[in-house]
Coordinates of N, CA and C in Angstrom, one line a residue:
M1 N -51.1 -15.3 -33.2 CA -51.9 -14.9 -32.6 C -53.2 -14.5 -33.4
L2 N -52.7 -14.5 -35.0 CA -54.0 -14.2 -35.8 C -54.5 -15.9 -35.9
N3 N -53.5 -16.7 -35.7 CA -54.6 -18.3 -35.7 C -55.1 -18.1 -34.3
R4 N -54.8 -18.0 -33.4 CA -55.6 -18.1 -32.4 C -57.1 -17.0 -32.0
I5 N -56.7 -16.0 -32.9 CA -58.4 -15.3 -32.9 C -59.0 -15.9 -33.5
T6 N -58.8 -16.5 -35.0 CA -59.6 -17.3 -35.9 C -60.2 -18.5 -35.7
A7 N -59.3 -19.2 -34.3 CA -59.5 -20.3 -34.0 C -60.5 -20.0 -32.9
Y8 N -61.1 -19.1 -32.2 CA -61.5 -18.3 -31.4 C -63.3 -18.0 -31.2
F9 N -62.7 -16.8 -32.0 CA -64.1 -16.1 -33.0 C -64.3 -16.9 -33.8
S10 N -65.6 -16.9 -34.3 CA -66.3 -17.2 -35.6 C -65.9 -16.5 -36.7
R11 N -66.4 -16.6 -38.1 CA -66.2 -15.6 -38.8 C -66.8 -14.4 -38.8
F12 N -68.6 -14.6 -38.3 CA -69.7 -13.8 -37.9 C -69.2 -12.8 -36.9
E13 N -68.5 -13.3 -35.9 CA -67.8 -12.7 -35.0 C -67.1 -11.7 -35.2
I14 N -65.8 -11.7 -35.7 CA -64.8 -11.0 -36.2 C -65.5 -10.1 -37.2
A15 N -66.1 -10.5 -38.3 CA -67.1 -9.7 -39.1 C -67.7 -8.4 -38.2
L16 N -68.8 -8.9 -37.1 CA -69.2 -7.9 -36.4 C -68.7 -7.0 -35.8
W17 N -67.2 -7.6 -35.3 CA -66.3 -6.5 -34.2 C -65.5 -5.5 -35.5
L18 N -65.2 -6.5 -36.6 CA -64.4 -5.0 -37.7 C -65.2 -4.2 -37.9
S19 N -66.7 -4.0 -38.2 CA -67.9 -3.8 -38.8 C -67.7 -2.9 -38.1
S20 N -67.8 -3.0 -37.0 CA -68.1 -2.4 -35.5 C -67.3 -1.1 -35.2
V21 N -66.1 -1.7 -35.6 CA -65.1 -0.5 -35.3 C -64.7 0.2 -36.2
L22 N -65.0 -0.5 -37.8 CA -64.9 0.4 -38.9 C -66.1 1.6 -38.9
L23 N -67.3 1.5 -38.2 CA -68.5 2.1 -38.2 C -67.9 3.4 -37.1
V24 N -67.8 2.7 -36.1 CA -67.2 3.8 -35.0 C -66.3 5.1 -35.9
I25 N -65.3 4.4 -35.7 CA -64.2 5.1 -36.6 C -64.6 6.6 -37.9
T26 N -65.3 5.5 -38.6 CA -66.5 6.3 -39.5 C -67.0 7.5 -39.0
A27 N -67.8 7.0 -37.9 CA -68.8 8.4 -37.5 C -67.7 9.4 -36.6
F28 N -67.1 9.1 -36.2 CA -65.9 10.2 -35.6 C -65.3 11.0 -36.5
F29 N -64.5 10.3 -37.4 CA -64.0 11.4 -38.4 C -65.5 12.1 -39.5
A30 N -66.2 11.8 -39.3 CA -67.4 12.0 -40.1 C -68.0 13.4 -39.1
F31 N -68.2 13.5 -38.1 CA -69.2 14.1 -37.1 C -68.2 14.5 -36.0
D32 N -67.1 14.0 -35.6 CA -66.5 14.6 -34.1 C -65.2 14.9 -34.6
R33 N -63.8 14.3 -34.8 CA -62.8 14.6 -35.0 C -61.7 15.2 -34.1
T34 N -62.8 15.6 -32.7 CA -61.7 16.5 -32.0 C -62.3 15.2 -30.2
N35 N -62.7 15.1 -30.1 CA -63.4 14.2 -28.4 C -62.5 13.0 -28.8
C36 N -61.3 12.8 -28.8 CA -60.5 11.1 -29.2 C -60.9 10.1 -27.6
L37 N -61.7 10.5 -26.7 CA -62.0 10.1 -25.8 C -63.3 9.4 -26.2
S38 N -64.1 9.9 -26.8 CA -65.6 9.2 -27.2 C -64.8 8.3 -28.0
L39 N -64.0 8.5 -29.1 CA -63.3 7.3 -29.9 C -62.9 6.1 -29.0
V40 N -62.0 6.3 -28.0 CA -61.1 5.3 -27.2 C -62.7 4.2 -26.7
A41 N -63.8 5.4 -26.2 CA -64.8 5.2 -24.9 C -65.4 3.7 -26.2
S42 N -65.8 3.8 -27.3 CA -66.3 3.4 -28.0 C -65.7 2.1 -28.8
L43 N -64.7 2.5 -29.1 CA -63.8 0.6 -29.5 C -63.5 0.3 -28.3
I44 N -63.8 0.4 -27.0 CA -63.5 -0.1 -25.9 C -65.0 -0.8 -26.0
G45 N -65.7 -0.2 -25.7 CA -66.9 -0.9 -25.8 C -67.3 -1.8 -26.6
A46 N -67.1 -1.6 -27.9 CA -67.7 -2.7 -29.0 C -66.7 -3.8 -28.9
T47 N -65.3 -3.6 -28.3 CA -64.5 -4.8 -28.0 C -64.7 -5.4 -26.8
S48 N -65.3 -5.0 -26.0 CA -65.8 -5.8 -24.8 C -67.4 -6.6 -24.9
L49 N -67.9 -6.5 -26.3 CA -69.1 -6.6 -26.2 C -69.2 -7.7 -26.6
I50 N -68.1 -7.6 -27.7 CA -67.5 -9.3 -28.1 C -67.4 -10.8 -27.6
F51 N -66.6 -9.6 -26.2 CA -65.9 -11.1 -25.2 C -66.9 -11.3 -24.6
N52 N -67.9 -10.4 -24.5 CA -69.0 -10.6 -23.4 C -70.2 -11.9 -24.4
A53 N -70.0 -11.6 -25.4 CA -70.7 -12.7 -26.3 C -70.4 -14.2 -26.2
K54 N -68.9 -14.4 -26.1 CA -68.7 -15.5 -26.0 C -68.5 -15.9 -24.0
G55 N -68.7 -15.2 -23.3 CA -69.2 -15.6 -22.0 C -67.7 -15.1 -21.3
N56 N -67.2 -14.9 -22.1 CA -65.4 -14.3 -21.3 C -65.1 -13.3 -20.6
P57 N -64.3 -13.5 -19.2 CA -64.3 -12.5 -18.5 C -63.6 -10.9 -18.7
I58 N -63.0 -11.4 -19.7 CA -62.0 -10.3 -20.6 C -63.0 -8.6 -20.7
G59 N -64.2 -9.7 -21.3 CA -65.5 -8.4 -21.6 C -65.7 -7.9 -20.3
Q60 N -65.6 -8.2 -18.9 CA -66.3 -7.3 -17.7 C -64.8 -6.3 -17.4
V61 N -63.4 -7.1 -18.2 CA -62.8 -6.0 -17.6 C -62.8 -4.8 -18.4
L62 N -62.9 -5.0 -20.1 CA -63.1 -3.9 -20.5 C -64.4 -2.9 -20.4
M63 N -65.4 -3.2 -19.4 CA -66.4 -2.8 -19.6 C -66.3 -1.9 -18.3
V64 N -65.6 -2.1 -17.1 CA -64.8 -1.4 -16.0 C -64.1 0.1 -16.7
T65 N -63.4 -0.3 -17.6 CA -62.8 0.5 -18.7 C -63.8 2.2 -19.4
F66 N -64.7 1.0 -19.8 CA -65.6 2.0 -21.0 C -66.7 2.7 -19.8
S67 N -66.9 2.4 -19.2 CA -67.7 3.1 -17.6 C -67.0 3.9 -17.3
V68 N -65.9 4.0 -16.9 CA -64.9 5.4 -16.5 C -65.2 6.4 -17.6
L69 N -64.7 5.8 -18.9 CA -64.6 6.9 -19.5 C -66.1 7.6 -20.6
Y70 N -67.3 6.6 -20.1 CA -68.7 7.0 -20.8 C -68.8 8.1 -19.5
G71 N -68.7 8.0 -18.4 CA -69.2 8.6 -17.1 C -68.6 10.0 -18.0
I72 N -67.2 10.0 -18.1 CA -67.1 12.0 -18.6 C -67.8 12.2 -19.8
I73 N -67.6 11.6 -20.6 CA -68.2 11.5 -21.7 C -69.7 12.4 -21.3
S74 N -70.8 11.3 -20.6 CA -72.1 12.0 -20.3 C -71.8 13.6 -19.3
Y75 N -71.0 13.3 -18.2 CA -70.5 14.7 -17.7 C -70.2 15.8 -18.6
S76 N -69.6 15.4 -19.6 CA -69.7 17.1 -20.8 C -70.7 17.7 -20.9
F77 N -72.1 16.5 -21.1 CA -73.6 17.1 -21.7 C -75.0 17.1 -20.4
S78 N -74.1 17.0 -19.2 CA -74.7 17.2 -18.5 C -75.6 16.0 -18.3
Y79 N -75.7 14.9 -18.3 CA -76.3 14.0 -18.8 C -75.6 13.1 -17.0
Y80 N -76.3 13.7 -16.1 CA -75.6 13.4 -15.2 C -76.2 11.9 -14.6
G81 N -77.4 11.6 -15.0 CA -78.2 10.2 -14.7 C -77.1 9.1 -15.6
E82 N -76.4 9.5 -16.4 CA -75.3 8.4 -17.6 C -74.2 8.2 -16.8
M83 N -73.9 9.5 -15.8 CA -72.4 9.4 -15.5 C -72.2 8.5 -14.0
I84 N -73.5 9.3 -13.1 CA -73.6 8.5 -11.9 C -73.9 6.6 -12.3
T85 N -74.8 6.5 -13.0 CA -75.1 5.2 -13.4 C -74.5 4.6 -13.8
Y86 N -73.0 4.7 -14.5 CA -72.1 4.0 -15.2 C -70.9 4.0 -14.2
V87 N -70.7 5.2 -13.6 CA -69.5 5.5 -12.3 C -70.1 4.3 -11.1
G88 N -71.4 4.8 -10.7 CA -71.2 4.6 -9.4 C -72.4 3.0 -9.5
M89 N -72.8 2.5 -10.6 CA -73.3 1.6 -10.5 C -72.5 0.3 -11.8
T90 N -72.7 0.9 -12.6 CA -72.4 -0.3 -13.5 C -70.6 -0.2 -13.8
M91 N -70.0 0.1 -13.1 CA -68.6 0.1 -13.3 C -68.2 -0.4 -12.2
P92 N -68.6 -0.6 -10.4 CA -68.9 -1.3 -9.7 C -69.4 -2.9 -9.7
M93 N -70.1 -2.9 -10.7 CA -71.0 -4.5 -11.0 C -70.2 -4.9 -11.8
A94 N -69.8 -4.3 -12.8 CA -68.7 -5.1 -13.6 C -67.3 -5.6 -13.2
V95 N -67.1 -5.1 -11.9 CA -66.1 -5.8 -11.0 C -67.0 -7.2 -10.3
I96 N -68.1 -7.0 -9.7 CA -68.4 -7.8 -8.9 C -68.8 -9.0 -9.8
A97 N -69.3 -8.5 -11.6 CA -70.0 -9.7 -12.2 C -68.1 -10.2 -12.2
L98 N -66.9 -9.5 -12.9 CA -65.8 -10.2 -13.3 C -65.8 -11.3 -12.1
V99 N -65.8 -11.0 -10.8 CA -65.7 -11.8 -9.8 C -66.0 -12.8 -10.1
S100 N -67.4 -12.8 -10.1 CA -68.3 -13.9 -10.4 C -68.4 -14.9 -11.5
W101 N -67.7 -14.6 -12.9 CA -67.6 -15.0 -13.9 C -66.0 -15.6 -13.8
L102 N -65.0 -15.0 -13.2 CA -63.9 -16.0 -12.8 C -63.7 -16.9 -11.7
N103 N -65.3 -16.5 -11.0 CA -65.6 -18.3 -10.0 C -66.2 -19.0 -10.3
N104 N -66.6 -18.8 -11.8 CA -68.2 -19.6 -12.0 C -67.5 -20.1 -13.9
P105 N -66.2 -20.9 -13.8 CA -65.9 -21.1 -15.6 C -66.6 -21.8 -15.5
F106 N -66.5 -22.3 -16.6 CA -67.8 -23.6 -17.8 C -66.6 -24.7 -17.8
N107 N -66.6 -26.2 -16.5 CA -65.5 -27.0 -17.1 C -63.6 -26.9 -16.8
G108 N -64.0 -25.5 -16.0 CA -62.4 -25.5 -16.0 C -62.2 -24.2 -16.7
K109 N -62.7 -23.6 -17.9 CA -62.1 -22.9 -18.5 C -62.0 -21.6 -18.4
K110 N -61.5 -20.8 -18.1 CA -61.6 -19.5 -17.6 C -61.7 -18.7 -18.5
S111 N -62.1 -19.3 -20.1 CA -62.6 -18.3 -20.9 C -64.0 -18.5 -21.2
E112 N -64.6 -18.8 -20.9 CA -65.8 -19.2 -20.6 C -66.7 -19.3 -19.5
V113 N -67.8 -18.7 -18.8 CA -68.2 -18.8 -17.9 C -69.6 -19.5 -17.8
K114 N -69.7 -20.2 -16.5 CA -71.2 -20.7 -16.6 C -72.0 -20.3 -16.8
V115 N -73.2 -20.3 -17.4 CA -74.6 -19.8 -17.9 C -75.1 -20.4 -16.2
G116 N -75.5 -19.3 -15.5 CA -76.4 -19.4 -14.1 C -77.8 -19.5 -14.4
S117 N -78.6 -19.2 -14.0 CA -79.9 -19.6 -13.2 C -80.8 -18.4 -12.4
I118 N -82.1 -18.1 -12.5 CA -82.4 -17.6 -11.6 C -83.4 -17.8 -11.1
S119 N -84.0 -18.2 -9.9 CA -85.4 -18.0 -9.9 C -86.8 -17.1 -9.7
K120 N -87.9 -17.6 -9.3 CA -88.9 -17.1 -9.7 C -89.0 -15.9 -8.3
T121 N -88.4 -16.3 -7.5 CA -88.7 -15.4 -5.9 C -87.4 -14.4 -6.4
E122 N -86.0 -14.7 -6.6 CA -85.5 -14.1 -7.3 C -86.0 -13.0 -8.2
T123 N -86.6 -13.5 -8.7 CA -86.8 -12.5 -10.6 C -87.5 -10.9 -9.9
V124 N -88.7 -11.4 -8.4 CA -89.7 -10.7 -8.1 C -88.5 -9.5 -7.2
F125 N -87.8 -10.3 -6.4 CA -86.9 -9.0 -5.6 C -85.9 -8.4 -6.3
M126 N -85.3 -9.3 -7.9 CA -84.7 -7.8 -8.9 C -86.1 -7.1 -8.9
L127 N -86.9 -7.0 -9.3 CA -87.8 -6.2 -9.8 C -88.3 -4.7 -8.6
F128 N -87.9 -5.9 -7.3 CA -88.6 -4.6 -7.0 C -87.4 -3.9 -5.8
L129 N -86.0 -4.5 -6.4 CA -84.9 -3.8 -6.0 C -84.8 -2.8 -7.2
T130 N -85.3 -3.2 -8.3 CA -84.9 -2.4 -9.9 C -85.9 -1.0 -10.0
A131 N -87.2 -1.1 -9.1 CA -87.8 -0.1 -8.7 C -87.4 0.9 -7.9
S132 N -87.2 0.1 -6.8 CA -86.5 1.4 -5.6 C -85.4 2.1 -6.1
V133 N -84.3 1.3 -6.8 CA -83.8 2.6 -7.3 C -83.7 2.9 -8.3
T134 N -84.5 3.0 -9.3 CA -85.6 3.9 -9.9 C -85.6 5.1 -9.3
V135 N -86.9 4.6 -8.3 CA -87.5 5.9 -7.8 C -86.6 6.7 -6.9
L136 N -85.5 6.2 -6.6 CA -84.4 6.6 -6.1 C -83.4 7.7 -6.6
F137 N -83.2 7.3 -7.9 CA -82.2 7.9 -9.1 C -83.1 8.8 -9.4
Y138 N -84.6 9.0 -9.5 CA -85.2 10.1 -10.5 C -85.1 11.2 -9.6
F139 N -85.6 11.1 -7.8 CA -85.0 12.8 -6.9 C -83.7 12.7 -7.0
I140 N -82.9 11.8 -7.2 CA -81.3 12.5 -7.2 C -81.2 13.3 -8.6
L141 N -81.0 12.5 -9.8 CA -81.2 13.3 -11.1 C -82.2 14.9 -11.3
R142 N -83.2 14.4 -10.3 CA -83.9 15.7 -11.0 C -83.2 16.8 -10.1
H143 N -82.8 16.7 -8.5 CA -82.0 17.6 -7.5 C -81.0 18.1 -8.8
F144 N -80.1 17.5 -9.5 CA -79.0 17.8 -10.2 C -79.4 18.5 -11.5
H145 N -80.5 18.4 -12.0 CA -81.3 19.6 -13.0 C -80.7 18.6 -13.8
T146 N -80.7 17.3 -14.1 CA -80.0 16.0 -15.4 C -80.6 16.5 -16.3
A147 N -79.9 16.3 -17.4 CA -81.1 16.6 -19.2 C -81.9 15.6 -19.5
N148 N -83.0 16.1 -19.4 CA -83.8 14.7 -20.6 C -84.0 13.8 -19.6
L149 N -84.6 14.5 -18.1 CA -84.6 13.9 -16.8 C -85.7 12.0 -17.2
I150 N -86.4 12.1 -18.3 CA -87.5 10.8 -17.9 C -86.4 9.8 -18.9
P151 N -86.0 9.9 -19.4 CA -85.2 9.0 -20.5 C -84.3 8.8 -19.5
S152 N -83.6 9.5 -18.7 CA -82.2 9.3 -18.2 C -82.8 8.5 -17.0
T153 N -84.3 8.8 -16.3 CA -84.6 7.7 -15.7 C -84.5 6.1 -15.3
I154 N -85.4 6.2 -17.0 CA -85.5 4.9 -17.6 C -84.0 4.2 -18.2
S155 N -83.3 5.4 -18.0 CA -82.0 4.3 -18.5 C -81.0 3.8 -17.6
V156 N -81.4 4.2 -15.8 CA -81.0 4.2 -14.7 C -81.8 2.4 -14.9
T157 N -83.2 2.1 -14.9 CA -83.9 0.6 -14.6 C -83.1 0.2 -15.2
T158 N -83.1 0.7 -17.1 CA -82.9 -0.5 -17.8 C -81.0 -1.2 -18.0
S159 N -80.6 -0.6 -17.2 CA -79.0 -0.2 -16.4 C -78.6 -1.4 -15.4
F160 N -80.1 -1.2 -14.5 CA -79.6 -1.7 -13.2 C -80.0 -3.3 -13.3
I161 N -81.3 -3.7 -14.3 CA -81.6 -4.8 -14.8 C -80.3 -5.6 -15.2
A162 N -79.6 -5.0 -16.3 CA -78.7 -5.2 -17.1 C -77.3 -6.0 -16.1
V163 N -77.1 -5.4 -15.3 CA -75.7 -5.5 -14.4 C -76.2 -6.2 -13.4
Y164 N -77.7 -6.6 -12.9 CA -77.9 -7.6 -11.8 C -77.9 -9.0 -12.5
L165 N -78.5 -8.9 -14.1 CA -78.4 -10.2 -14.5 C -77.2 -11.0 -14.9
T166 N -76.3 -9.6 -15.3 CA -74.7 -9.9 -16.2 C -74.3 -10.7 -14.5
F167 N -74.4 -9.9 -13.5 CA -73.3 -10.2 -12.3 C -74.0 -11.9 -12.0
R168 N -75.4 -12.4 -12.1 CA -76.0 -13.8 -12.5 C -75.5 -14.7 -13.0
R169 N -75.1 -14.1 -14.3 CA -74.9 -15.0 -15.4 C -76.1 -15.6 -16.7
I170 N -77.0 -14.4 -16.0 CA -78.6 -14.8 -17.1 C -78.0 -14.4 -18.3
P171 N -78.4 -15.6 -19.5 CA -78.3 -14.4 -20.5 C -79.5 -13.6 -21.2
F172 N -80.3 -13.1 -20.5 CA -81.7 -11.9 -20.8 C -80.4 -10.8 -20.4
F173 N -79.3 -11.0 -20.0 CA -78.6 -9.4 -19.3 C -78.3 -8.8 -20.9
A174 N -78.0 -9.4 -22.1 CA -77.8 -9.3 -23.4 C -79.5 -8.3 -23.5
V175 N -80.5 -9.1 -23.5 CA -81.7 -8.3 -23.6 C -81.6 -6.8 -23.0
A176 N -81.8 -6.8 -21.7 CA -81.2 -5.7 -20.7 C -80.7 -4.6 -21.1
Y177 N -79.4 -4.8 -21.6 CA -78.5 -4.5 -21.9 C -78.9 -3.6 -23.4
A178 N -79.6 -4.4 -24.6 CA -80.1 -3.5 -25.5 C -81.1 -3.2 -25.6
A179 N -82.2 -3.0 -24.6 CA -83.2 -2.3 -24.0 C -82.5 -0.8 -23.8
N180 N -81.4 -0.9 -23.2 CA -81.2 -0.1 -22.6 C -80.1 1.2 -23.6
D181 N -79.8 0.1 -24.7 CA -79.3 0.9 -25.6 C -80.0 2.1 -26.6
I182 N -81.5 1.3 -26.8 CA -82.6 1.9 -27.5 C -82.8 3.4 -26.5
V183 N -82.6 3.2 -25.4 CA -83.1 4.9 -24.7 C -81.8 5.2 -24.7
L184 N -80.5 5.1 -24.8 CA -79.4 5.5 -25.2 C -79.5 6.6 -26.7
I185 N -79.9 5.7 -27.4 CA -80.1 5.9 -28.5 C -80.7 7.1 -29.1
V186 N -81.7 7.1 -28.3 CA -83.2 8.2 -27.5 C -82.1 9.8 -27.2
L187 N -81.2 9.3 -25.8 CA -80.3 10.5 -25.6 C -80.1 11.1 -26.2
W188 N -78.9 10.4 -26.9 CA -77.8 10.9 -27.6 C -78.4 11.3 -28.4
N189 N -79.4 10.9 -29.4 CA -80.1 11.4 -30.5 C -80.2 13.0 -30.3
L190 N -80.8 13.3 -29.0 CA -81.4 14.6 -28.6 C -80.3 15.6 -28.2
A191 N -79.4 15.1 -27.5 CA -77.9 15.6 -27.6 C -77.1 16.1 -29.2
S192 N -77.2 15.4 -30.2 CA -76.7 15.8 -30.9 C -77.7 16.7 -31.7
I193 N -79.2 16.8 -31.5 CA -79.7 18.2 -32.3 C -79.0 19.5 -31.4
E194 N -78.7 19.3 -30.3 CA -78.0 20.7 -30.1 C -76.6 20.8 -30.5
D195 N -75.7 19.3 -30.7 CA -74.5 19.6 -31.0 C -74.0 18.1 -31.9
I196 N -73.7 18.6 -32.7 CA -73.5 17.4 -33.7 C -72.5 16.3 -33.5
H197 N -71.3 16.9 -32.9 CA -70.2 16.0 -32.5 C -70.8 14.7 -31.6
Y198 N -72.3 15.0 -31.3 CA -72.5 13.7 -30.3 C -73.6 12.7 -31.1
I199 N -72.9 12.9 -32.5 CA -74.0 11.8 -33.6 C -72.9 11.0 -33.6
S200 N -71.7 10.6 -33.0 CA -70.6 9.8 -33.1 C -71.0 8.9 -31.7
V201 N -71.4 9.6 -30.7 CA -71.9 9.0 -29.8 C -73.2 8.1 -30.1
L202 N -74.1 8.5 -30.2 CA -75.1 8.1 -31.3 C -74.4 6.7 -31.7
I203 N -74.1 6.8 -32.9 CA -73.6 5.9 -33.6 C -73.3 4.8 -32.8
C204 N -72.5 5.0 -31.8 CA -71.6 3.8 -31.1 C -72.5 3.3 -30.3
F205 N -73.5 3.9 -29.8 CA -74.8 2.9 -28.9 C -75.7 2.3 -30.2
V206 N -75.7 2.2 -31.5 CA -76.2 1.8 -32.1 C -75.2 0.6 -32.8
V207 N -74.4 0.4 -33.0 CA -73.3 -0.7 -32.9 C -73.6 -1.7 -31.7
F208 N -73.9 -0.8 -30.4 CA -73.9 -1.5 -29.4 C -75.3 -2.0 -29.4
L209 N -76.4 -1.7 -29.5 CA -77.6 -2.7 -29.9 C -77.4 -3.7 -30.5
V210 N -76.7 -3.9 -32.0 CA -76.7 -4.9 -32.5 C -75.4 -6.1 -32.0
N211 N -75.1 -5.6 -31.7 CA -74.0 -6.5 -30.6 C -74.5 -7.3 -29.5
D212 N -75.5 -6.6 -28.9 CA -76.1 -6.8 -27.6 C -77.1 -8.0 -28.2
I213 N -77.9 -8.2 -29.2 CA -78.5 -9.0 -29.8 C -78.3 -9.9 -30.4
Y214 N -76.7 -9.6 -31.4 CA -75.8 -11.1 -30.8 C -75.7 -11.9 -29.8
G215 N -75.2 -11.1 -28.8 CA -74.8 -11.5 -27.2 C -75.6 -12.4 -26.7
F216 N -77.3 -12.0 -26.8 CA -78.0 -12.7 -26.2 C -78.2 -14.1 -26.9
I217 N -78.1 -13.9 -28.2 CA -77.9 -15.7 -29.4 C -77.3 -16.4 -29.2
S218 N -75.9 -15.6 -28.8 CA -75.0 -16.5 -28.6 C -74.8 -17.3 -27.3
W219 N -75.6 -16.5 -25.9 CA -75.8 -17.1 -24.5 C -76.6 -18.3 -24.8
Q220 N -78.0 -18.1 -25.9 CA -78.7 -18.9 -25.8 C -78.2 -20.1 -25.9
R221 N -77.1 -20.0 -27.6 CA -76.6 -21.4 -27.3 C -75.3 -21.8 -26.5
M222 N -75.0 -20.8 -25.9 CA -74.0 -21.3 -25.2 C -74.8 -22.2 -23.7
K223 N -75.9 -21.8 -23.6 CA -76.8 -22.4 -22.6 C -77.0 -23.6 -23.1
K224 N -77.9 -23.9 -24.3 CA -77.9 -25.1 -25.0 C -76.9 -26.5 -24.7
R225 N -75.7 -25.7 -25.3 CA -74.5 -26.3 -25.6 C -73.8 -26.9 -23.9
Q226 N -73.9 -25.8 -23.1 CA -73.6 -26.3 -21.9 C -74.4 -27.5 -21.0
S227 N -75.6 -27.1 -21.3 CA -76.8 -28.3 -21.0 C -76.5 -29.7 -21.0
V228 N -76.1 -29.9 -22.0 CA -75.5 -31.2 -22.9 C -74.1 -31.8 -22.5
Q229 N -73.4 -30.9 -22.1 CA -71.9 -31.2 -21.8 C -72.1 -31.3 -20.5

């Protein structure tokens, strides 16, 4: 098993995952120690990102699980936007993306998805759809008195673009997720001001940001490699 792992993941990827896990666990014991659900969600999320960086469908399976757990955590701080976004949008889109990734393997390899492409017309359609979803969610979140309404609404925008590009297998999905990570860092920083326990969630998204940046780099390399094979 160890040989398979070292053969599949590079030394950098293994180091990135181990450091991510170590940082998440350290933050949990330093600032929380009680919300084990947050720890489990963070570990699953970090693991999903390293598989996503490889274009492996396992990453989408783990993302479905993370979305459910993160929705519960968001509900605990009245971040209804995050709860609705992840449970009502990210989770079902991760399922759709999983089907898309499984149906589009590169050279028949189920462990690597074929990098997709998107036309200018579809890009315009995506942006129009994103704007529509953002406006709709703004009023929904305002109705439910969502904490930190504006950042929560922006999170909907970045999340929708991210899940759409993930479904279409476009490398820039990682950039959209990185943008979403920055928004979530702001959100959970505001939450941690009121409750120090949420610092562990804040650290989780700092870890996610680093992993998503690497994910984009990895997908760019994968796209280049696939184009010559």
